[in-house]
Structures are given as structure tokens and as C-alpha cells.
Coordinates of C-alpha atoms in Angstrom, one line a residue:
X1 CA 10.8 -23.0 -24.6
X2 CA 10.1 -26.2 -26.3
X3 CA 11.5 -27.2 -30.2
X4 CA 11.3 -30.1 -32.0
X5 CA 15.4 -31.5 -32.7
X6 CA 15.2 -30.4 -36.1
X7 CA 14.6 -26.6 -35.7
X8 CA 17.4 -27.0 -32.8
X9 CA 19.7 -28.6 -35.2
X10 CA 18.7 -25.8 -37.4
X11 CA 19.1 -23.3 -34.6
X12 CA 22.8 -24.5 -34.0
X13 CA 24.0 -24.8 -38.0
X14 CA 23.0 -21.1 -38.0
X15 CA 25.2 -19.9 -35.1
X16 CA 28.1 -21.8 -36.5
X17 CA 27.1 -19.7 -40.7
X18 CA 26.5 -16.8 -38.3
X19 CA 30.0 -16.6 -36.8
X20 CA 32.0 -19.2 -39.8
X21 CA 30.5 -15.5 -42.0
X22 CA 32.4 -13.2 -39.6
X23 CA 35.6 -13.2 -41.4
X24 CA 34.1 -10.7 -43.6
X25 CA 33.9 -8.5 -40.3
X26 CA 36.6 -8.9 -38.7
X27 CA 39.7 -8.1 -41.6
X28 CA 37.4 -5.0 -41.2
X29 CA 38.6 -4.6 -37.6
X30 CA 41.9 -6.0 -37.5
X31 CA 44.0 -3.0 -37.1
X32 CA 42.2 -2.0 -33.6
X33 CA 43.2 -2.8 -30.6
X34 CA 42.1 -7.0 -30.4
X35 CA 41.3 -7.4 -26.7
X36 CA 40.1 -3.7 -26.7
X37 CA 37.3 -4.1 -29.2
X38 CA 36.6 -7.4 -27.7
X39 CA 35.7 -5.9 -24.4
X40 CA 33.6 -3.1 -26.3
X41 CA 31.6 -5.5 -28.2
X42 CA 31.0 -8.0 -25.5
X43 CA 29.9 -5.1 -23.2
X44 CA 27.5 -4.1 -26.1
X45 CA 26.3 -7.6 -26.2
X46 CA 25.5 -7.9 -22.6
X47 CA 23.2 -4.4 -22.5
X48 CA 21.3 -6.1 -25.5
X49 CA 20.8 -9.7 -23.6
X50 CA 19.8 -8.1 -20.0
X51 CA 17.6 -6.1 -21.7
X52 CA 16.2 -9.3 -24.2
X53 CA 15.4 -11.2 -20.4
X54 CA 13.0 -8.4 -19.4
X55 CA 11.4 -8.9 -22.5
X56 CA 11.1 -12.4 -22.2
X57 CA 8.8 -15.2 -19.7
X58 CA 11.0 -15.3 -16.5
X59 CA 13.3 -18.6 -16.3
X60 CA 13.4 -21.0 -13.8
X61 CA 15.5 -19.3 -12.0
X62 CA 16.5 -15.3 -12.9
X63 CA 19.9 -14.7 -10.5
X64 CA 22.4 -17.6 -10.5
X65 CA 23.4 -20.0 -7.7
X66 CA 27.6 -20.2 -6.3
X67 CA 27.4 -23.3 -8.9
X68 CA 25.9 -21.3 -12.1
X69 CA 28.0 -18.5 -11.0
X70 CA 31.9 -20.4 -10.7
X71 CA 30.3 -21.9 -14.2
X72 CA 29.1 -19.0 -15.5
X73 CA 33.0 -16.9 -14.4
X74 CA 34.3 -20.6 -16.2
X75 CA 32.9 -19.6 -19.4
X76 CA 33.0 -15.7 -19.2
X77 CA 37.3 -16.9 -19.0
X78 CA 37.3 -19.5 -21.3
X79 CA 35.2 -19.6 -23.9
X80 CA 35.1 -16.1 -24.2
X81 CA 37.7 -14.4 -23.5
X82 CA 40.8 -16.9 -23.1
X83 CA 39.4 -17.6 -26.7
X84 CA 40.5 -14.9 -27.7
X85 CA 43.7 -14.3 -26.3
X86 CA 45.1 -17.5 -27.7
X87 CA 44.0 -16.9 -30.8
X88 CA 45.9 -13.9 -30.6
X89 CA 49.3 -15.1 -29.2
X90 CA 48.8 -18.3 -31.6
X91 CA 48.4 -16.3 -34.9
X92 CA 51.8 -14.2 -34.0
X93 CA 53.9 -17.8 -34.1
X94 CA 51.7 -20.3 -36.0
X95 CA 49.3 -19.7 -39.9
X96 CA 45.7 -19.2 -39.1
X97 CA 45.7 -22.5 -40.6
X98 CA 47.3 -24.4 -37.2
X99 CA 44.4 -22.8 -35.6
X100 CA 41.7 -23.2 -37.9
X101 CA 43.0 -26.9 -37.7
X102 CA 42.5 -26.7 -33.9
X103 CA 39.8 -25.2 -33.1
X104 CA 37.6 -27.4 -35.3
X105 CA 39.2 -30.7 -33.3
X106 CA 36.3 -29.5 -30.7
X107 CA 33.0 -32.3 -32.5
X108 CA 35.5 -35.1 -31.3
X109 CA 36.5 -34.1 -28.2
X110 CA 32.6 -32.9 -26.9
X111 CA 31.7 -36.1 -28.5
X112 CA 33.8 -37.8 -25.9
X113 CA 33.9 -35.3 -23.4
X114 CA 29.8 -34.2 -23.5
X115 CA 28.8 -37.9 -22.4
X116 CA 32.4 -39.0 -19.8
X117 CA 30.8 -35.9 -17.6
X118 CA 27.1 -36.9 -17.6
X119 CA 28.7 -40.3 -16.1
X120 CA 27.2 -41.9 -20.0
X121 CA 29.6 -44.2 -22.3
X122 CA 29.8 -41.9 -25.6
X123 CA 27.7 -43.7 -29.1
X124 CA 30.5 -45.0 -30.6
X125 CA 28.8 -43.1 -34.1
X126 CA 28.4 -40.6 -32.7
X127 CA 32.7 -40.7 -32.0
X128 CA 32.8 -41.6 -35.5
X129 CA 30.8 -39.0 -36.9
X130 CA 33.2 -36.3 -35.3
X131 CA 36.1 -37.9 -36.4
X132 CA 34.7 -37.8 -39.6
X133 CA 34.4 -34.1 -39.6
X134 CA 37.2 -33.3 -37.9
X135 CA 38.7 -34.9 -40.9
X136 CA 36.8 -32.8 -43.5
X137 CA 37.9 -29.6 -41.2
X138 CA 41.2 -30.6 -41.6
X139 CA 41.5 -30.5 -45.0
X140 CA 39.4 -27.6 -45.7
X141 CA 41.8 -26.0 -43.3
X142 CA 44.9 -27.7 -44.4
X143 CA 48.1 -27.3 -42.2
X144 CA 50.6 -24.6 -41.4
X145 CA 54.4 -24.1 -39.5
X146 CA 53.8 -23.5 -35.6
X147 CA 56.4 -23.1 -32.8
X148 CA 56.1 -24.8 -29.9
X149 CA 54.2 -21.1 -28.2
X150 CA 51.8 -21.7 -31.2
X151 CA 51.3 -25.2 -30.7
X152 CA 50.4 -24.2 -26.8
X153 CA 47.9 -21.3 -27.8
X154 CA 46.5 -23.5 -30.3
X155 CA 45.3 -26.3 -28.0
X156 CA 44.3 -23.8 -25.2
X157 CA 41.7 -22.5 -28.5
X158 CA 41.0 -26.3 -28.4
X159 CA 39.8 -26.5 -24.7
X160 CA 38.4 -22.9 -24.5
X161 CA 35.9 -23.9 -27.7
X162 CA 35.1 -27.2 -26.2
X163 CA 34.7 -25.4 -22.2
X164 CA 31.8 -23.2 -23.9
X165 CA 29.3 -25.4 -24.6
X166 CA 30.8 -28.3 -21.4
X167 CA 30.3 -25.2 -19.5
X168 CA 27.2 -23.4 -20.3
X169 CA 25.0 -26.9 -20.9
X170 CA 24.2 -27.2 -17.4
X171 CA 22.3 -23.8 -17.0
X172 CA 20.9 -23.6 -19.8
X173 CA 17.7 -25.2 -18.3
X174 CA 17.5 -23.1 -15.4
X175 CA 18.9 -19.8 -16.7
X176 CA 17.9 -20.8 -19.9
X177 CA 19.7 -19.4 -23.0
X178 CA 19.3 -15.6 -22.5
X179 CA 20.8 -15.6 -19.2
X180 CA 23.5 -17.8 -19.9
X181 CA 24.7 -15.3 -22.8
X182 CA 23.7 -12.4 -21.5
X183 CA 25.9 -13.6 -18.0
X184 CA 29.2 -14.5 -19.9
X185 CA 29.6 -11.4 -21.4
X186 CA 29.9 -9.7 -19.0
X187 CA 32.2 -11.8 -16.9
X188 CA 34.5 -11.4 -19.8
X189 CA 34.9 -7.9 -20.3
X190 CA 36.8 -7.5 -17.5
X191 CA 39.0 -9.9 -18.0
X192 CA 39.1 -8.7 -21.6
X193 CA 40.6 -5.5 -20.7
X194 CA 42.9 -6.9 -18.0
X195 CA 44.1 -8.4 -20.6
X196 CA 44.8 -5.2 -22.5
X197 CA 46.1 -3.6 -20.2
X198 CA 48.6 -6.7 -19.9
X199 CA 49.2 -6.3 -23.4
X200 CA 50.4 -2.5 -23.4
X201 CA 47.3 -2.3 -25.5
X202 CA 46.7 0.6 -23.8
X203 CA 49.0 2.2 -25.6
X204 CA 47.2 2.9 -28.7
X205 CA 43.4 3.2 -26.8
X206 CA 41.6 5.1 -29.6
X207 CA 37.9 5.4 -30.3
X208 CA 37.5 3.1 -33.3
X209 CA 36.8 5.2 -37.0
X210 CA 33.1 4.4 -38.1
X211 CA 33.2 1.4 -40.5
X212 CA 35.6 -0.5 -37.5
X213 CA 32.8 1.0 -35.1
X214 CA 30.4 -1.0 -37.5
X215 CA 32.1 -3.2 -37.4
X216 CA 32.0 -3.9 -33.6
X217 CA 28.4 -3.6 -33.6
X218 CA 27.6 -6.0 -35.5
X219 CA 30.1 -7.9 -34.2
X220 CA 28.1 -7.7 -30.8
X221 CA 24.5 -8.4 -32.5
X222 CA 25.3 -11.5 -34.8
X223 CA 27.7 -12.8 -34.4
X224 CA 27.4 -12.3 -30.3
X225 CA 23.6 -12.5 -29.3
X226 CA 22.4 -13.9 -32.1
X227 CA 24.4 -16.8 -32.2
X228 CA 25.3 -17.6 -28.7
X229 CA 21.0 -17.3 -28.1
X230 CA 20.6 -19.7 -31.9
X231 CA 23.6 -22.1 -30.2
X232 CA 22.4 -22.1 -26.6
X233 CA 19.0 -23.0 -28.0
X234 CA 19.8 -25.6 -30.4
X235 CA 21.9 -26.7 -27.4
X236 CA 20.3 -26.8 -24.8
X237 CA 17.8 -29.1 -27.1
X238 CA 20.0 -31.7 -28.1
X239 CA 23.2 -31.7 -25.7
X240 CA 26.2 -31.6 -25.4
X241 CA 27.4 -34.1 -28.1
X242 CA 24.9 -34.0 -30.8
X243 CA 24.9 -31.0 -31.0
X244 CA 29.0 -30.5 -30.4
X245 CA 29.3 -32.2 -34.5
X246 CA 27.7 -29.0 -35.8
X247 CA 30.9 -26.6 -34.8
X248 CA 32.2 -28.3 -38.4
X249 CA 29.7 -26.3 -40.1
X250 CA 31.8 -23.3 -39.0
X251 CA 35.0 -23.9 -41.4
X252 CA 32.7 -24.4 -43.9
X253 CA 30.6 -21.2 -43.5
X254 CA 34.5 -19.6 -43.4
X255 CA 35.2 -21.2 -46.3
X256 CA 32.3 -19.6 -48.7
X257 CA 32.7 -16.6 -47.3
X258 CA 36.3 -16.5 -48.6
X259 CA 35.6 -17.9 -52.0
X260 CA 33.0 -15.7 -51.8
X261 CA 35.1 -11.8 -50.8
X262 CA 38.0 -12.8 -53.0
X263 CA 36.0 -14.4 -56.1
X264 CA 38.8 -17.2 -55.9
X265 CA 37.4 -21.0 -56.4
X266 CA 38.9 -22.8 -53.5
X267 CA 41.5 -25.8 -53.4
X268 CA 40.7 -29.2 -54.9
X269 CA 41.7 -30.7 -50.3
X270 CA 39.1 -27.7 -49.0
X271 CA 36.3 -29.0 -51.2
X272 CA 37.0 -33.1 -50.7
X273 CA 37.2 -31.3 -46.8
X274 CA 33.7 -30.3 -47.3
X275 CA 32.5 -33.3 -49.0
X276 CA 34.4 -35.6 -45.9
X277 CA 32.3 -32.8 -43.0
X278 CA 29.0 -33.4 -44.8
X279 CA 29.3 -37.1 -44.7
X280 CA 30.5 -36.5 -41.0
X281 CA 27.5 -34.5 -40.4
X282 CA 25.2 -36.4 -42.4
X283 CA 26.2 -40.1 -40.4
X284 CA 24.0 -39.6 -36.6
X285 CA 21.5 -39.6 -38.4
X286 CA 21.5 -42.5 -41.2
X287 CA 19.2 -45.1 -40.2
X288 CA 21.2 -48.8 -40.3
X289 CA 18.6 -51.3 -41.5
X290 CA 19.3 -54.0 -38.2
X291 CA 19.6 -58.2 -39.3
X292 CA 16.6 -60.1 -40.0
X293 CA 15.9 -61.0 -36.4
X294 CA 18.3 -58.9 -34.3
X295 CA 17.3 -57.7 -31.2
X296 CA 17.5 -57.6 -27.4
X297 CA 17.0 -61.0 -26.2
X298 CA 18.8 -62.7 -28.5
X299 CA 20.3 -62.1 -32.1
X300 CA 18.8 -64.0 -35.1
X301 CA 16.2 -65.7 -36.3
X302 CA 16.9 -68.7 -34.3
X303 CA 16.5 -66.9 -31.1
X304 CA 13.3 -65.5 -32.3
X305 CA 12.4 -68.5 -32.9
X306 CA 12.4 -69.4 -29.6
X307 CA 11.1 -66.8 -27.8
X308 CA 8.1 -67.3 -29.7
X309 CA 8.0 -71.3 -28.9
X310 CA 8.5 -72.0 -32.7
X311 CA 10.9 -74.3 -34.1
X312 CA 14.0 -74.3 -36.2
X313 CA 14.1 -77.4 -36.6
X314 CA 13.0 -76.9 -40.8
X315 CA 16.4 -74.9 -42.4
X316 CA 14.4 -74.6 -45.8
X317 CA 11.8 -72.2 -44.1
X318 CA 14.1 -68.7 -45.3
X319 CA 13.5 -66.1 -42.5
X320 CA 10.7 -66.8 -42.0
X321 CA 9.6 -68.9 -38.4
X322 CA 8.2 -72.3 -39.1
X323 CA 4.5 -72.2 -36.9
X324 CA 5.0 -75.3 -35.4
X325 CA 2.9 -79.1 -36.6
X326 CA 0.5 -79.9 -34.3
X327 CA 0.1 -84.1 -34.6
X328 CA -3.8 -84.8 -35.1
X329 CA -5.3 -87.2 -33.0
X330 CA -5.7 -90.9 -34.9
X331 CA -8.8 -93.1 -34.5
X332 CA -7.7 -94.8 -31.8
X333 CA -6.7 -91.7 -29.6
X334 CA -10.6 -90.4 -30.5
X335 CA -12.7 -93.2 -29.7
X336 CA -10.7 -93.2 -26.7
X337 CA -11.3 -89.8 -25.7
X338 CA -15.1 -89.5 -27.1
X339 CA -15.3 -92.9 -24.7
X340 CA -14.3 -90.9 -22.1

């Protein structure tokens, strides 16, 4: 599937908006066992994704290789299961702002780590833009109190969010976005169920209420299937470092949803953070004008003139290079030429 970079940016943005706006749905299952609910969510999503894969044209590879399987296990364990565990533990030892601000640093991590893993130098403008997005996210989310465990959980959530894109990117060209999403969801289910057993959720296992079942279904269909596909399709086209900066849309969508639900205006700091995040998101797309004559093979007006073998001795010529002056033959030389 081939589409333009603009479409890819729109897909990544859509994915982050869906995830960020899921705060209303998450509130509906706050009393349901967390890891059990997440296991149910990913199990339903895996069934839907494998069914979708059968309806679509097959990708270059329909079965993962040994290397792919290792990446998929890592993706399911870190990007899906362990991420939820870190958030759960973190919220017990830290205020939500700490976790949100930590996850908001993912654009900077992706802008740096993505090129380094590919053995390329990080693009300076993308790194600066990602840093601006992170600063704006910190204002949107705010800062909160935490202890050592909460801080470690926040760092773990950031690492898992970063791994979600880094581990998926190498497989998208061969397996495709649908199968990468399907396999990662499937592999996350046993990890989440094991975590539920370890944390003692079996003592409170129960069937979800109708509202909880509807919320879990929404998380499976939209926040998992739709958002994962949108993100991975955009990621495949843009690459990790360019797509990573769009993670900055996530806290904006969360803030907007919270404002609409609670019917109150955001504080001034959060509003300023939205503006800063928007500026960071726009920075990579600004076309900066280069000074006249800048380019390969030299810099400035003099270098341009030298490449064209023009004289630069005329200092009054301004930005345009003067054309070389041709000497007219003298009468003596003209007659000599005619005689010869």
C-alpha cells in the first residue's frame, strides 16, 4: 500500500487522537481488574486483526521469521503488556502527571534512537522539534509528586512507549501493519494473564458489567485495531524519527477530551503547552530559506562565481555575479589577424 507523506502524517495523527481521546472509556473500566481487562481487549483485537488479514491481499511474508518472532515477542511484552504494568504500578506511587510527562518524552527518544539504530546521524531539526514537543508536553501534563518506585515506573513506561515503534518498524515492510498488530496483540495476552495471576487479580475475577463490556469492546476495536493500524501504516511510510514526533499529539487529545468531559477550561500553563507542542510539530515542515549562493562545493556569492569561472573583483555587483569582460582586439592585432 503506497500513499503520500501527507496521508501518512494524517494516519499517525489519527492514531494518537484515538488513543488520547480514550480517557473517557478508560474511566468506565476503572473498577475492573486492569490486567484481566487488558488481556480481554488484546485477545478480541487479535481475533479481529487476523480476520482482517484474511480479507486483504497477503503481504510479502505472512509468517514471521525467527528474527520477526523475537521482535514480535518484544513488542507484545514491552509495548503492550509491560507498558500497562508500568502505568498501573506508577499510578500507585506517583501522580498521573508524572507518568504523562514521562511518556510525553517519547518523541525525543525516537528522534535520537531511530537514526542511531539505523546507523545514521539524527536530523538536527527533528531533534530540536522533538525537544520543543517534550517541553510543551511537560506544561500540558504538569509535574507531580512521586517516590523512587513511581519514578522507575515512569521511566519504564517511557521505554515501553519508545520500544513500541522501534520494534515494529523493521517488520512493517515484510509482514505489513495488520499482521504486526495481530501478532503483537496475540503475544501480549499470555503475558497479561500471567501478570494478573501474580498480582492476585484472580481473587476479584468477574464478568464485566454491560458498561464495562462496551468500554472494553471500544478499546479493542478502535483504540487497538483502528489506532494500531493507523499508526503502523503511517510509521511504515515516515520512519521512526519523523513519525515519533507525532506522539506529541497524544497529550493534546487527552487534554481536549478531559476539557469536554469535565466542562472546564484548561489552566494557563496547559494552554501554553498546547501552543508549544503545536510549534514543535510544525517545525520540521518549515521551509527555511538558505542564504544566496549556499550549496555544495562552497558557500556564498564568491564560491558560486568561482564555480562558473566568473570574476568577483567587481564589489559593486551586488548579489549577482558580474559577467567576465571580453577584451576587444586592438587595430594592430586586428590587422595582424587579417594578414595571417
